[in-house]
PDB file of C-alpha atoms and ligand atoms in Angstrom:
ATOM      1  CA  MET A   1       0.113  -0.044   0.060  1.00 42.00           C
ATOM      2  CA  THR A   2       1.342   3.438  -0.978  1.00 44.00           C
ATOM      3  CA  ARG A   3       1.258   6.172   1.769  1.00 45.00           C
ATOM      4  CA  THR A   4      -0.653   9.230   0.644  1.00 45.00           C
ATOM      5  CA  ALA A   5      -0.410  12.717   1.693  1.00 46.00           C
ATOM      6  CA  GLN A   6      -3.875  12.454   3.130  1.00 47.00           C
ATOM      7  CA  GLN A   7      -2.691   9.889   5.691  1.00 47.00           C
ATOM      8  CA  PRO A   8      -3.064  11.179   9.105  1.00 46.00           C
ATOM      9  CA  THR A   9       0.217  12.077  11.158  1.00 46.00           C
ATOM     10  CA  ARG A  10       1.044   9.378  13.630  1.00 47.00           C
ATOM     11  CA  ARG A  11       0.514  10.800  17.183  1.00 48.00           C
ATOM     12  CA  ARG A  12       3.467  10.837  19.511  1.00 51.00           C
ATOM     13  CA  VAL A  13       3.140   8.088  22.071  1.00 45.00           C
ATOM     14  CA  PRO A  14       3.177   9.636  25.498  1.00 52.00           C
ATOM     15  CA  GLN A  15       5.973   8.302  27.635  1.00 57.00           C
ATOM     16  CA  SER A  16       5.622   7.469  31.416  1.00 80.00           C
ATOM     17  CA  PHE A  17       8.431   9.195  33.484  1.00 89.00           C
ATOM     18  CA  PRO A  18       9.213   8.183  36.945  1.00 92.00           C
ATOM     19  CA  TYR A  19       8.287  10.445  39.945  1.00 92.00           C
ATOM     20  CA  VAL A  20      11.474  12.368  40.704  1.00 95.00           C
ATOM     21  CA  LEU A  21      11.974  15.364  43.083  1.00 95.00           C
ATOM     22  CA  MET A  22      14.653  18.040  42.611  1.00 95.00           C
ATOM     23  CA  TYR A  23      16.371  19.673  45.552  1.00 96.00           C
ATOM     24  CA  HIS A  24      19.499  21.767  45.870  1.00 96.00           C
ATOM     25  CA  SER A  25      20.379  22.895  49.412  1.00 95.00           C
ATOM     26  CA  VAL A  26      18.920  22.045  52.648  1.00 96.00           C
ATOM     27  CA  SER A  27      20.021  24.531  55.273  1.00 95.00           C
ATOM     28  CA  GLU A  28      19.029  27.484  57.517  1.00 91.00           C
ATOM     29  CA  TYR A  29      19.120  30.680  55.503  1.00 90.00           C
ATOM     30  CA  THR A  30      18.378  34.275  55.519  1.00 88.00           C
ATOM     31  CA  ASP A  31      18.869  35.140  51.682  1.00 86.00           C
ATOM     32  CA  ASP A  32      17.887  32.803  49.122  1.00 86.00           C
ATOM     33  CA  PRO A  33      17.314  34.759  45.803  1.00 84.00           C
ATOM     34  CA  TYR A  34      17.293  31.646  43.494  1.00 84.00           C
ATOM     35  CA  LEU A  35      14.853  29.766  45.718  1.00 86.00           C
ATOM     36  CA  VAL A  36      17.146  26.620  45.908  1.00 88.00           C
ATOM     37  CA  THR A  37      17.222  26.275  49.700  1.00 92.00           C
ATOM     38  CA  VAL A  38      14.791  24.256  51.951  1.00 94.00           C
ATOM     39  CA  GLU A  39      15.056  24.654  55.770  1.00 95.00           C
ATOM     40  CA  PRO A  40      15.960  21.440  57.457  1.00 96.00           C
ATOM     41  CA  ALA A  41      12.780  21.220  59.486  1.00 95.00           C
ATOM     42  CA  ARG A  42      10.743  21.734  56.341  1.00 93.00           C
ATOM     43  CA  PHE A  43      12.702  19.208  54.626  1.00 95.00           C
ATOM     44  CA  GLU A  44      12.083  16.609  57.210  1.00 95.00           C
ATOM     45  CA  ARG A  45       8.301  17.458  57.049  1.00 94.00           C
ATOM     46  CA  GLN A  46       8.541  16.845  53.220  1.00 94.00           C
ATOM     47  CA  LEU A  47      10.078  13.572  53.940  1.00 95.00           C
ATOM     48  CA  ARG A  48       7.381  12.587  56.368  1.00 95.00           C
ATOM     49  CA  TRP A  49       4.918  13.634  53.744  1.00 93.00           C
ATOM     50  CA  LEU A  50       6.371  11.194  51.333  1.00 93.00           C
ATOM     51  CA  ARG A  51       6.505   8.440  53.827  1.00 95.00           C
ATOM     52  CA  ALA A  52       2.708   9.059  54.804  1.00 93.00           C
ATOM     53  CA  ARG A  53       1.779   8.584  51.190  1.00 91.00           C
ATOM     54  CA  GLY A  54       3.538   5.352  51.067  1.00 93.00           C
ATOM     55  CA  CYS A  55       6.524   6.637  49.188  1.00 94.00           C
ATOM     56  CA  THR A  56      10.020   5.462  49.640  1.00 97.00           C
ATOM     57  CA  GLY A  57      12.860   8.117  48.699  1.00 97.00           C
ATOM     58  CA  VAL A  58      15.553   6.295  46.586  1.00 98.00           C
ATOM     59  CA  SER A  59      18.466   7.323  44.379  1.00 98.00           C
ATOM     60  CA  MET A  60      17.982   7.427  40.582  1.00 98.00           C
ATOM     61  CA  ARG A  61      20.041   4.303  40.277  1.00 98.00           C
ATOM     62  CA  GLU A  62      17.649   2.406  42.420  1.00 97.00           C
ATOM     63  CA  LEU A  63      14.604   3.874  41.054  1.00 97.00           C
ATOM     64  CA  LEU A  64      15.662   3.099  37.499  1.00 97.00           C
ATOM     65  CA  ALA A  65      16.621  -0.425  38.258  1.00 97.00           C
ATOM     66  CA  ALA A  66      13.466  -1.189  40.131  1.00 96.00           C
ATOM     67  CA  ARG A  67      11.288   0.353  37.219  1.00 94.00           C
ATOM     68  CA  ARG A  68      13.270  -2.028  34.827  1.00 93.00           C
ATOM     69  CA  ALA A  69      12.308  -4.905  37.165  1.00 95.00           C
ATOM     70  CA  GLY A  70       8.616  -3.865  37.272  1.00 92.00           C
ATOM     71  CA  ARG A  71       9.138  -2.875  40.960  1.00 93.00           C
ATOM     72  CA  GLY A  72       9.065   0.919  40.712  1.00 92.00           C
ATOM     73  CA  ARG A  73       5.670   1.395  42.399  1.00 91.00           C
ATOM     74  CA  GLY A  74       5.963   3.726  45.569  1.00 94.00           C
ATOM     75  CA  LEU A  75       9.396   4.875  44.902  1.00 96.00           C
ATOM     76  CA  VAL A  76      10.386   8.324  44.272  1.00 96.00           C
ATOM     77  CA  GLY A  77      13.602   9.678  43.049  1.00 97.00           C
ATOM     78  CA  LEU A  78      15.479  12.047  45.349  1.00 98.00           C
ATOM     79  CA  THR A  79      17.934  14.290  43.638  1.00 98.00           C
ATOM     80  CA  PHE A  80      20.200  17.053  44.862  1.00 98.00           C
ATOM     81  CA  ASP A  81      22.022  19.388  42.316  1.00 97.00           C
ATOM     82  CA  ASP A  82      25.380  21.111  42.754  1.00 97.00           C
ATOM     83  CA  ALA A  83      26.467  18.843  45.761  1.00 98.00           C
ATOM     84  CA  TYR A  84      26.371  21.448  48.577  1.00 97.00           C
ATOM     85  CA  THR A  85      28.216  20.768  51.927  1.00 98.00           C
ATOM     86  CA  ASP A  86      24.796  20.514  53.445  1.00 97.00           C
ATOM     87  CA  PHE A  87      24.256  17.374  51.619  1.00 98.00           C
ATOM     88  CA  ALA A  88      26.994  15.616  53.575  1.00 98.00           C
ATOM     89  CA  ASP A  89      26.040  17.573  56.791  1.00 97.00           C
ATOM     90  CA  THR A  90      22.318  17.620  56.831  1.00 97.00           C
ATOM     91  CA  VAL A  91      20.617  15.724  53.959  1.00 97.00           C
ATOM     92  CA  HIS A  92      22.577  12.532  54.338  1.00 97.00           C
ATOM     93  CA  PRO A  93      22.048  12.000  58.127  1.00 96.00           C
ATOM     94  CA  LEU A  94      18.202  12.632  57.664  1.00 96.00           C
ATOM     95  CA  LEU A  95      17.965  10.247  54.737  1.00 97.00           C
ATOM     96  CA  ARG A  96      19.939   7.566  57.010  1.00 96.00           C
ATOM     97  CA  ARG A  97      17.190   7.929  59.644  1.00 96.00           C
ATOM     98  CA  TYR A  98      14.541   7.010  57.095  1.00 96.00           C
ATOM     99  CA  GLY A  99      16.868   4.247  55.520  1.00 97.00           C
ATOM    100  CA  TRP A 100      16.510   6.166  52.237  1.00 98.00           C
ATOM    101  CA  THR A 101      18.990   7.035  49.575  1.00 98.00           C
ATOM    102  CA  ALA A 102      19.540   9.767  47.056  1.00 98.00           C
ATOM    103  CA  THR A 103      21.466  10.822  43.984  1.00 98.00           C
ATOM    104  CA  VAL A 104      23.735  13.878  44.490  1.00 98.00           C
ATOM    105  CA  PHE A 105      24.941  15.547  41.331  1.00 98.00           C
ATOM    106  CA  VAL A 106      28.549  16.781  41.598  1.00 98.00           C
ATOM    107  CA  ILE A 107      30.372  19.456  39.727  1.00 98.00           C
ATOM    108  CA  SER A 108      33.702  17.705  39.182  1.00 98.00           C
ATOM    109  CA  GLY A 109      35.838  20.768  38.669  1.00 98.00           C
ATOM    110  CA  MET A 110      34.399  22.709  41.675  1.00 98.00           C
ATOM    111  CA  MET A 111      34.598  20.300  44.619  1.00 98.00           C
ATOM    112  CA  GLY A 112      35.647  22.110  47.778  1.00 98.00           C
ATOM    113  CA  GLY A 113      34.658  25.365  46.161  1.00 97.00           C
ATOM    114  CA  HIS A 114      31.530  27.545  46.172  1.00 96.00           C
ATOM    115  CA  ASN A 115      28.668  28.279  43.896  1.00 95.00           C
ATOM    116  CA  ASP A 116      30.699  30.877  41.885  1.00 94.00           C
ATOM    117  CA  TRP A 117      28.273  30.708  39.052  1.00 94.00           C
ATOM    118  CA  ASP A 118      25.770  32.637  40.969  1.00 90.00           C
ATOM    119  CA  PRO A 119      26.299  36.305  40.229  1.00 87.00           C
ATOM    120  CA  ALA A 120      24.613  37.460  43.458  1.00 85.00           C
ATOM    121  CA  GLY A 121      23.376  35.906  46.680  1.00 85.00           C
ATOM    122  CA  PRO A 122      25.188  34.113  49.635  1.00 91.00           C
ATOM    123  CA  ARG A 123      28.176  31.993  48.894  1.00 92.00           C
ATOM    124  CA  LYS A 124      27.444  28.372  49.574  1.00 94.00           C
ATOM    125  CA  SER A 125      30.234  25.708  50.069  1.00 97.00           C
ATOM    126  CA  LEU A 126      30.301  22.728  47.932  1.00 98.00           C
ATOM    127  CA  MET A 127      31.250  19.222  49.044  1.00 98.00           C
ATOM    128  CA  THR A 128      34.963  18.454  49.097  1.00 98.00           C
ATOM    129  CA  GLU A 129      36.397  15.280  47.354  1.00 98.00           C
ATOM    130  CA  ASP A 130      36.521  13.562  50.752  1.00 98.00           C
ATOM    131  CA  GLU A 131      32.883  14.383  51.411  1.00 98.00           C
ATOM    132  CA  VAL A 132      31.807  13.153  47.998  1.00 98.00           C
ATOM    133  CA  ALA A 133      33.742   9.802  48.635  1.00 98.00           C
ATOM    134  CA  ARG A 134      32.229   9.398  51.986  1.00 98.00           C
ATOM    135  CA  VAL A 135      28.658   9.760  51.029  1.00 98.00           C
ATOM    136  CA  ALA A 136      29.270   7.502  47.951  1.00 98.00           C
ATOM    137  CA  ALA A 137      30.695   4.887  50.373  1.00 97.00           C
ATOM    138  CA  GLU A 138      27.553   5.128  52.535  1.00 96.00           C
ATOM    139  CA  GLY A 139      25.252   4.318  49.751  1.00 96.00           C
ATOM    140  CA  MET A 140      24.396   7.486  48.078  1.00 98.00           C
ATOM    141  CA  GLU A 141      24.553   7.631  44.229  1.00 98.00           C
ATOM    142  CA  ILE A 142      27.045  10.028  42.802  1.00 98.00           C
ATOM    143  CA  GLY A 143      25.996  11.677  39.344  1.00 98.00           C
ATOM    144  CA  SER A 144      27.793  14.372  37.257  1.00 98.00           C
ATOM    145  CA  HIS A 145      26.675  17.871  37.099  1.00 98.00           C
ATOM    146  CA  SER A 146      29.362  18.669  34.494  1.00 98.00           C
ATOM    147  CA  VAL A 147      32.899  19.951  35.016  1.00 98.00           C
ATOM    148  CA  GLY A 148      32.331  23.594  35.537  1.00 98.00           C
ATOM    149  CA  HIS A 149      28.513  24.428  35.740  1.00 97.00           C
ATOM    150  CA  ARG A 150      28.371  26.006  32.244  1.00 97.00           C
ATOM    151  CA  ARG A 151      25.191  26.354  30.254  1.00 97.00           C
ATOM    152  CA  LEU A 152      25.578  23.536  27.810  1.00 97.00           C
ATOM    153  CA  THR A 153      23.344  25.020  25.181  1.00 97.00           C
ATOM    154  CA  GLU A 154      25.918  27.839  24.495  1.00 97.00           C
ATOM    155  CA  LEU A 155      29.047  25.635  24.072  1.00 98.00           C
ATOM    156  CA  ASP A 156      30.635  24.620  20.918  1.00 97.00           C
ATOM    157  CA  PRO A 157      30.907  20.813  20.226  1.00 97.00           C
ATOM    158  CA  VAL A 158      34.411  20.609  21.681  1.00 98.00           C
ATOM    159  CA  GLU A 159      33.593  22.304  24.888  1.00 98.00           C
ATOM    160  CA  LEU A 160      30.272  20.536  25.132  1.00 98.00           C
ATOM    161  CA  ALA A 161      32.099  17.049  24.969  1.00 98.00           C
ATOM    162  CA  ALA A 162      34.522  18.115  27.486  1.00 98.00           C
ATOM    163  CA  GLU A 163      31.907  19.624  29.943  1.00 98.00           C
ATOM    164  CA  VAL A 164      29.935  16.294  29.798  1.00 98.00           C
ATOM    165  CA  GLY A 165      32.581  13.683  29.387  1.00 98.00           C
ATOM    166  CA  LYS A 166      35.457  14.605  31.450  1.00 98.00           C
ATOM    167  CA  SER A 167      33.674  14.743  34.700  1.00 98.00           C
ATOM    168  CA  ARG A 168      32.600  11.085  34.510  1.00 98.00           C
ATOM    169  CA  PRO A 169      36.045   9.328  34.936  1.00 98.00           C
ATOM    170  CA  VAL A 170      36.951  11.819  37.666  1.00 98.00           C
ATOM    171  CA  LEU A 171      33.820  11.012  39.614  1.00 98.00           C
ATOM    172  CA  GLN A 172      34.037   7.377  38.928  1.00 98.00           C
ATOM    173  CA  ALA A 173      37.464   7.185  40.312  1.00 98.00           C
ATOM    174  CA  LEU A 174      36.703   9.324  43.356  1.00 97.00           C
ATOM    175  CA  SER A 175      33.445   7.485  44.346  1.00 97.00           C
ATOM    176  CA  GLY A 176      34.485   3.979  43.405  1.00 96.00           C
ATOM    177  CA  GLN A 177      31.079   3.481  41.735  1.00 96.00           C
ATOM    178  CA  PRO A 178      29.983   3.720  38.052  1.00 97.00           C
ATOM    179  CA  VAL A 179      28.751   7.263  37.295  1.00 98.00           C
ATOM    180  CA  ASN A 180      25.708   6.533  35.071  1.00 98.00           C
ATOM    181  CA  GLY A 181      23.693   9.733  35.584  1.00 98.00           C
ATOM    182  CA  PHE A 182      24.002  13.283  34.221  1.00 98.00           C
ATOM    183  CA  CYS A 183      22.173  16.348  35.273  1.00 98.00           C
ATOM    184  CA  TYR A 184      22.017  19.546  33.021  1.00 97.00           C
ATOM    185  CA  PRO A 185      23.121  22.691  34.686  1.00 97.00           C
ATOM    186  CA  TYR A 186      20.336  25.378  34.697  1.00 94.00           C
ATOM    187  CA  GLY A 187      18.136  22.618  33.299  1.00 94.00           C
ATOM    188  CA  ALA A 188      19.349  23.843  29.769  1.00 95.00           C
ATOM    189  CA  VAL A 189      18.755  21.022  27.329  1.00 96.00           C
ATOM    190  CA  ASP A 190      18.911  20.900  23.562  1.00 96.00           C
ATOM    191  CA  ALA A 191      19.531  18.123  21.074  1.00 96.00           C
ATOM    192  CA  ALA A 192      23.193  18.497  21.086  1.00 97.00           C
ATOM    193  CA  ALA A 193      23.479  18.349  24.932  1.00 97.00           C
ATOM    194  CA  VAL A 194      21.376  15.174  25.029  1.00 97.00           C
ATOM    195  CA  GLY A 195      23.557  13.672  22.281  1.00 97.00           C
ATOM    196  CA  ALA A 196      26.654  14.598  24.339  1.00 98.00           C
ATOM    197  CA  VAL A 197      25.490  12.886  27.500  1.00 98.00           C
ATOM    198  CA  ARG A 198      24.434   9.783  25.515  1.00 97.00           C
ATOM    199  CA  GLU A 199      27.769   9.956  23.757  1.00 97.00           C
ATOM    200  CA  ALA A 200      29.702  10.048  26.943  1.00 98.00           C
ATOM    201  CA  GLY A 201      28.136   6.680  28.065  1.00 97.00           C
ATOM    202  CA  TYR A 202      25.688   8.065  30.670  1.00 98.00           C
ATOM    203  CA  GLY A 203      22.682   5.710  31.063  1.00 97.00           C
ATOM    204  CA  TYR A 204      20.295   8.595  32.116  1.00 97.00           C
ATOM    205  CA  GLY A 205      19.974  12.357  32.304  1.00 98.00           C
ATOM    206  CA  CYS A 206      18.065  14.531  34.581  1.00 97.00           C
ATOM    207  CA  ALA A 207      16.456  17.726  33.128  1.00 95.00           C
ATOM    208  CA  ILE A 208      13.847  19.864  34.882  1.00 92.00           C
ATOM    209  CA  TRP A 209      10.759  20.393  32.750  1.00 86.00           C
ATOM    210  CA  ARG A 210       9.052  18.261  30.257  1.00 86.00           C
ATOM    211  CA  CYS A 211      10.027  19.316  26.842  1.00 86.00           C
ATOM    212  CA  GLU A 212      10.523  17.952  23.373  1.00 88.00           C
ATOM    213  CA  PHE A 213      13.874  16.395  24.366  1.00 90.00           C
ATOM    214  CA  SER A 214      12.337  14.421  27.359  1.00 91.00           C
ATOM    215  CA  GLY A 215      13.266  10.881  27.417  1.00 92.00           C
ATOM    216  CA  PRO A 216      15.892   8.742  29.412  1.00 94.00           C
ATOM    217  CA  HIS A 217      18.602  11.166  28.847  1.00 96.00           C
ATOM    218  CA  ALA A 218      16.388  14.258  29.691  1.00 96.00           C
ATOM    219  CA  LEU A 219      14.123  13.066  32.644  1.00 96.00           C
ATOM    220  CA  PRO A 220      11.605  15.625  34.009  1.00 93.00           C
ATOM    221  CA  ARG A 221      11.840  16.375  37.674  1.00 94.00           C
ATOM    222  CA  THR A 222       9.475  18.321  40.053  1.00 91.00           C
ATOM    223  CA  TYR A 223      11.113  21.192  42.035  1.00 91.00           C
ATOM    224  CA  VAL A 224      10.626  21.242  45.711  1.00 90.00           C
ATOM    225  CA  GLY A 225      11.170  24.458  47.587  1.00 87.00           C
ATOM    226  CA  ASP A 226      10.883  25.810  51.153  1.00 84.00           C
ATOM    227  CA  ARG A 227       7.232  27.028  50.489  1.00 84.00           C
ATOM    228  CA  ASP A 228       6.138  23.374  49.758  1.00 84.00           C
ATOM    229  CA  GLY A 229       3.925  22.141  52.393  1.00 84.00           C
ATOM    230  CA  ALA A 230       1.582  19.362  52.193  1.00 82.00           C
ATOM    231  CA  LEU A 231      -1.060  20.913  49.985  1.00 82.00           C
ATOM    232  CA  ARG A 232       1.340  22.174  47.506  1.00 84.00           C
ATOM    233  CA  LEU A 233       3.243  18.906  47.558  1.00 85.00           C
ATOM    234  CA  ASP A 234      -0.019  17.012  46.784  1.00 81.00           C
ATOM    235  CA  ALA A 235      -0.717  19.254  43.920  1.00 83.00           C
ATOM    236  CA  LYS A 236       2.957  18.952  42.583  1.00 83.00           C
ATOM    237  CA  ARG A 237       2.668  15.261  42.811  1.00 84.00           C
ATOM    238  CA  VAL A 238      -0.652  15.289  40.660  1.00 81.00           C
ATOM    239  CA  ARG A 239       0.960  17.772  38.245  1.00 80.00           C
ATOM    240  CA  HIS A 240       4.094  15.532  37.947  1.00 78.00           C
ATOM    241  CA  GLY A 241       1.830  12.502  37.162  1.00 74.00           C
ATOM    242  CA  LEU A 242      -0.087  14.538  34.377  1.00 68.00           C
ATOM    243  CA  THR A 243       3.102  16.069  32.776  1.00 64.00           C
ATOM    244  CA  ALA A 244       4.965  12.797  33.020  1.00 57.00           C
ATOM    245  CA  THR A 245       2.401  11.126  30.656  1.00 52.00           C
ATOM    246  CA  ARG A 246       1.193  13.959  28.456  1.00 44.00           C
ATOM    247  CA  ALA A 247       2.958  14.560  25.187  1.00 40.00           C
ATOM    248  CA  ALA A 248       2.989  18.285  25.766  1.00 39.00           C
ATOM    249  CA  GLU A 249       5.616  20.937  26.468  1.00 39.00           C
ATOM    250  CA  ILE A 250       5.315  22.507  29.922  1.00 40.00           C
ATOM    251  CA  PRO A 251       6.665  25.918  30.132  1.00 41.00           C
ATOM    252  CA  ALA A 252       9.305  26.722  32.803  1.00 43.00           C
ATOM    253  CA  PRO A 253       8.000  29.123  35.481  1.00 43.00           C
ATOM    254  CA  ARG A 254       9.554  32.390  34.760  1.00 41.00           C
ATOM    255  CA  PHE A 255      10.319  33.293  38.419  1.00 41.00           C
ATOM    256  CA  LEU A 256      12.611  30.444  38.929  1.00 44.00           C
ATOM    257  CA  ARG A 257      16.245  30.322  37.774  1.00 45.00           C
ATOM    258  CA  PHE A 258      17.534  26.946  38.580  1.00 46.00           C
ATOM    259  CA  ARG A 259      21.129  26.392  39.313  1.00 46.00           C
TER     260      ARG A 259
HETATM  261 ZN1   ZN B 301      23.352  23.342  39.268  1.00 97.33          ZN
END
């Protein structure tokens, strides 16, 4: 049978993405212009909220493996971008109390430094190499958040390949574990960036919003902030479920500039 111009276009099949939360920093604060910090007490209430709804927080490594085995129900991926020192000091001890794990995305060229990519706001320290190695040894998954936290969509092909690829062996050697995940700085994703992540051998990628590039190498996540109490978390969970299965582009909230 010959195809004709009148043949209807095939509809894109919606994909089902896992339930994944995106955090950055958990600490006390007075100034947080980019809305990336959650107070520890609030964070613990959010963990309790998840547990009360039958959810268990796990790293992306565990979440994706469980889904492949058909055991993903009730699991939520917990991800922490930038690898702030408070992941080692505050997040990790809290997660241990729950028996939960998480994925922390480390900037391989900035360990022991600060969030120098932020033009304003408080300087926040980043985990040292020793701290990254320690949390990895205690069950946390280490993922890559590039070498230098540059916006990948603005790089030429050589710079792009280096930013994405060079962090992986560094973090693997440091953590003693395969580094299978990549997280896009600023959530900036395009076809070249996704291609570079796949080319560098990563098994999955974490983006922020559902978009035309969404897939295993650009998984959408739900932002959680310090204003998110039970009602807002309920709403966001429903929204995550809807956007994760709907073949539509979800615009990024303009007031948020993710790191
Ligand atoms: Zn970041």
